[in-house]
Coordinates of C-alpha atoms in Angstrom, one line a residue:
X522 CA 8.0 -27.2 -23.7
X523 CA 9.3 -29.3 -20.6
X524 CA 11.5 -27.9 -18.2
X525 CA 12.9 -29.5 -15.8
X526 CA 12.9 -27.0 -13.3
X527 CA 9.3 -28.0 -12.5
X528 CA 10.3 -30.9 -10.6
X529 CA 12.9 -29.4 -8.7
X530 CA 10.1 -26.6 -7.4
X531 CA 8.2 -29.4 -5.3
X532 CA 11.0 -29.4 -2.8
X533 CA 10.4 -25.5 -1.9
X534 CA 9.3 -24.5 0.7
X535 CA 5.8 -22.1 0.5
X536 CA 7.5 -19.0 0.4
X537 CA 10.5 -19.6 -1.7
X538 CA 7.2 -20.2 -4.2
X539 CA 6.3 -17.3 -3.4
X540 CA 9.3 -15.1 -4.1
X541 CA 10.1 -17.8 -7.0
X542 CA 6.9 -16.4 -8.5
X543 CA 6.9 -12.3 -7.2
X544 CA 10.4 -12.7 -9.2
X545 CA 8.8 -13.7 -12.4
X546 CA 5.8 -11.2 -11.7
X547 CA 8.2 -8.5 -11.5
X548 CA 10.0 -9.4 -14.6
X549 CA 6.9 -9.2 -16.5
X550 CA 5.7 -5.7 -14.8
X551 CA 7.3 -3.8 -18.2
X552 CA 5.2 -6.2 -20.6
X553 CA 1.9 -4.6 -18.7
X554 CA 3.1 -1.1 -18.1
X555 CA 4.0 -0.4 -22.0
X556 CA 0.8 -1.4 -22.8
X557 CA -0.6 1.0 -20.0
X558 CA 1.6 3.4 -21.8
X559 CA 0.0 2.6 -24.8
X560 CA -3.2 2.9 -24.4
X561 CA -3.3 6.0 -21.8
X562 CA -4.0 3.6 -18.9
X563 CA -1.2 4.5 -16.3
X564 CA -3.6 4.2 -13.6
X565 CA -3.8 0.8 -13.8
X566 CA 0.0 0.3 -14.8
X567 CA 0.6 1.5 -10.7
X568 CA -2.7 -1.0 -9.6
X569 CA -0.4 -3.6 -10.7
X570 CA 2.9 -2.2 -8.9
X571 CA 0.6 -1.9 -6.0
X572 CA -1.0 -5.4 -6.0
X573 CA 3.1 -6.6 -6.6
X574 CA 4.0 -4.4 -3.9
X575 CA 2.4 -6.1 -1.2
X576 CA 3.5 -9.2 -2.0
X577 CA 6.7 -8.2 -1.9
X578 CA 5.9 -7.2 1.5
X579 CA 3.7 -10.1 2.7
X580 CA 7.0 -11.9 2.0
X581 CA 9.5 -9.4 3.7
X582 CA 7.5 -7.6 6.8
X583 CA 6.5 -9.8 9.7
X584 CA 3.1 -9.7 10.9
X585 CA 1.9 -7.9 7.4
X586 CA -2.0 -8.1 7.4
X587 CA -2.9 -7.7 3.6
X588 CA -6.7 -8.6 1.9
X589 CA -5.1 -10.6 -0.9
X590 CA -8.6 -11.7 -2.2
X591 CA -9.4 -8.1 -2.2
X592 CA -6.4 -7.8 -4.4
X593 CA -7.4 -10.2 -6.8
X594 CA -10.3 -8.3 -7.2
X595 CA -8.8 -5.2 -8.4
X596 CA -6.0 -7.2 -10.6
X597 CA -9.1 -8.6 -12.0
X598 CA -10.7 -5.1 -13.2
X599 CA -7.2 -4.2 -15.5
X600 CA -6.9 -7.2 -16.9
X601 CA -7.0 -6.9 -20.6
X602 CA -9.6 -8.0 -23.0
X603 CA -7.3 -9.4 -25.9
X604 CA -10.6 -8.8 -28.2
X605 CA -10.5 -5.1 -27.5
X606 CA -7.0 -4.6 -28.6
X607 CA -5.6 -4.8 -32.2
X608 CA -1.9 -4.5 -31.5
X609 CA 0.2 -7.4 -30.3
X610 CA 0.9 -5.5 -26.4
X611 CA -2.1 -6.7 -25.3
X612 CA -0.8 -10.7 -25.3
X613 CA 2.4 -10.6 -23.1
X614 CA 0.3 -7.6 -20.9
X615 CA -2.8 -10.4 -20.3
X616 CA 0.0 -12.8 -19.2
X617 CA 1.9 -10.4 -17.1
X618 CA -1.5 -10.2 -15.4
X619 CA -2.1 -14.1 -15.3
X620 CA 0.8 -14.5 -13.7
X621 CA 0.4 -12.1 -10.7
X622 CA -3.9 -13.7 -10.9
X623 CA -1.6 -17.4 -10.3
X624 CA 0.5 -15.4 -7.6
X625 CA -2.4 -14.1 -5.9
X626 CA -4.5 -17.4 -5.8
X627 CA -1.0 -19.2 -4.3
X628 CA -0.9 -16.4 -1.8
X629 CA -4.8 -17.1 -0.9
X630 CA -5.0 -20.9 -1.0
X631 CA -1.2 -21.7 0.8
X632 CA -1.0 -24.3 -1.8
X633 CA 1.9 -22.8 -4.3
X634 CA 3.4 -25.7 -6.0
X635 CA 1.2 -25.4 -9.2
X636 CA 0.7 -22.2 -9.0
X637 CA 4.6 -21.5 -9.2
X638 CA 4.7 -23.9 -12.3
X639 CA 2.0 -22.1 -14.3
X640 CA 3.5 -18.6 -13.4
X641 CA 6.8 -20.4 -14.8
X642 CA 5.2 -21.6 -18.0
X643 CA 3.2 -18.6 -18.6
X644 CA 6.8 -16.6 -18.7
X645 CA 8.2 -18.8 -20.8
X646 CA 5.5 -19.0 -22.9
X647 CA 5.3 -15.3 -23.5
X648 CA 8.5 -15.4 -24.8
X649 CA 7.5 -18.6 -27.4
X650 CA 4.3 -16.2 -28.3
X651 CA 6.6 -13.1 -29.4
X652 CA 9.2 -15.3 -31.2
X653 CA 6.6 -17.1 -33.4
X654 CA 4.8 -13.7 -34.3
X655 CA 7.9 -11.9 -35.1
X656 CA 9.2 -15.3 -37.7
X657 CA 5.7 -16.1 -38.5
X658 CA 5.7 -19.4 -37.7
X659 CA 4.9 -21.9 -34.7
X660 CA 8.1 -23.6 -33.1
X661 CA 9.1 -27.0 -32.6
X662 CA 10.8 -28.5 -29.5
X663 CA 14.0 -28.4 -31.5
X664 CA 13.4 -24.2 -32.2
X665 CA 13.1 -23.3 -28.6
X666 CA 16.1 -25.5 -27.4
X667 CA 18.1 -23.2 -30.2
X668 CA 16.1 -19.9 -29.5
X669 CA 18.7 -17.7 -27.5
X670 CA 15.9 -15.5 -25.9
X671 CA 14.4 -19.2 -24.7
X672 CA 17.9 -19.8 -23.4
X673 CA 17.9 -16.6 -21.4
X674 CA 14.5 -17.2 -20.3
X675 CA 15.2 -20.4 -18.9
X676 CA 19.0 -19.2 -17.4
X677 CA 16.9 -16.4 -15.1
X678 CA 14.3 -18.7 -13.6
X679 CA 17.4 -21.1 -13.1
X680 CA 19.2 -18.5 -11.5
X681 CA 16.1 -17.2 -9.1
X682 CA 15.6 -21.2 -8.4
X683 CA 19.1 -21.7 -7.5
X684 CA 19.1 -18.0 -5.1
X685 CA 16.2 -19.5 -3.4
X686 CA 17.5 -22.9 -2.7
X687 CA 20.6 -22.0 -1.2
X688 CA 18.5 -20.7 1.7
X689 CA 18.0 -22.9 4.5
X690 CA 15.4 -21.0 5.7
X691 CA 13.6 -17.2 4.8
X692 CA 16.0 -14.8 4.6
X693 CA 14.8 -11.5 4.3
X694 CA 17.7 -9.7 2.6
X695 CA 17.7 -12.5 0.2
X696 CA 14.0 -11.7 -1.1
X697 CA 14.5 -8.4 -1.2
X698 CA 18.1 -8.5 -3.3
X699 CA 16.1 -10.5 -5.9
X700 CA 13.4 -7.9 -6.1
X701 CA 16.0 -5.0 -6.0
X702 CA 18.1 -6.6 -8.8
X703 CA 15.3 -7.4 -11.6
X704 CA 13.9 -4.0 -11.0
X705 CA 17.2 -1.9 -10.7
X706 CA 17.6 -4.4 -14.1
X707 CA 14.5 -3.1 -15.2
X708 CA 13.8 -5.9 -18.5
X709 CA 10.9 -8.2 -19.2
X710 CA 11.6 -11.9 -19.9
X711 CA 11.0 -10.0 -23.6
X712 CA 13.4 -7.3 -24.1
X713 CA 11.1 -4.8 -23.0
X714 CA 13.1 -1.8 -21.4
X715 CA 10.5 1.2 -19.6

């Protein structure tokens, strides 16, 4: 599925990529943690929080020295094996984790642009995966222009795109109302509500 938002991401700057994508990471946070909840794996459920956590920092405290590669590593021990789960949690849980693996490797390379695109379709396409399981069914172009939850979807990295833009340069209290309000909001880009 296109969106045109893509485009419109080259002209950020690297850390509006950066919070662009910590937004969508946080968004996704509730897809992993029921699955932690699920499967009695909390621990790993507050790895994530942490890893997220520091990002948020990275991007808010100046002078914050933080080993991201030796965060990658430990995002990389929790990620889920699909083929060890037989429940449907375990899909948008492995992308929640993608996402913040795509955060991570934007954060370690300086080079966001792509990164902030896959983290963008990866959210999106989290929410195509759950509405063709629960109607059966693969969706055409057509399908996700009428889907409402697409809609939505697409409205809240709109709305995090247009936050970001508006700043001329990085605003601190800007950052950190974005990651106040999708936590304090508490939803993934799929309903789910811990």
């Amino acid at each position: 599925m296109r969106n045109p938002i893509h485009k419109r991401l080259e002209h950020f700057e690297t850390w509006q990529h950066l919070t662009f994508m910590a937004s969508l990471c946080e968004r996704m946070y509730p897809n992993y943690q029921l699955f932690c909840q699920v499967t009695e794996q909390a621990e790993n459920a507050k790895i994530y929080q942490n890893i997220l956590n520091l990002v948020w920092e990275s991007l808010t405290v100046k002078g914050a020295k933080i080993n991201f590669e030796n965060q990658l590593e430990k995002l990389e021990n929790i990620i889920p094996d699909v083929n060890d789960y037989e429940f449907f949690g375990v899909v948008p849980a492995l992308d929640s984790c993608e996402a913040l693996s795509e955060l991570l490797h934007g954060l370690i390379a300086g080079f966001c642009l792509e990164h902030a695109v896959r983290v963008s379709q990866l959210s999106i396409q989290t929410v195509i995966t759950v509405l063709e399981t629960q109607e059966n069914r693969n969706f055409n172009e057509q399908d996700l222009k009428n889907a409402v939850e697409i809609t939505d979807e697409l409205d809240v990295q709109w709305q995090i795109y247009r936050t970001l833009n508006e700043c001329e340069e990085r605003n601190i209290s800007v950052i950190l109302d974005l990651k106040n309000e999708i936590r304090t909001t508490g939803v993934s880009n799929i309903g789910i509500e811990i």
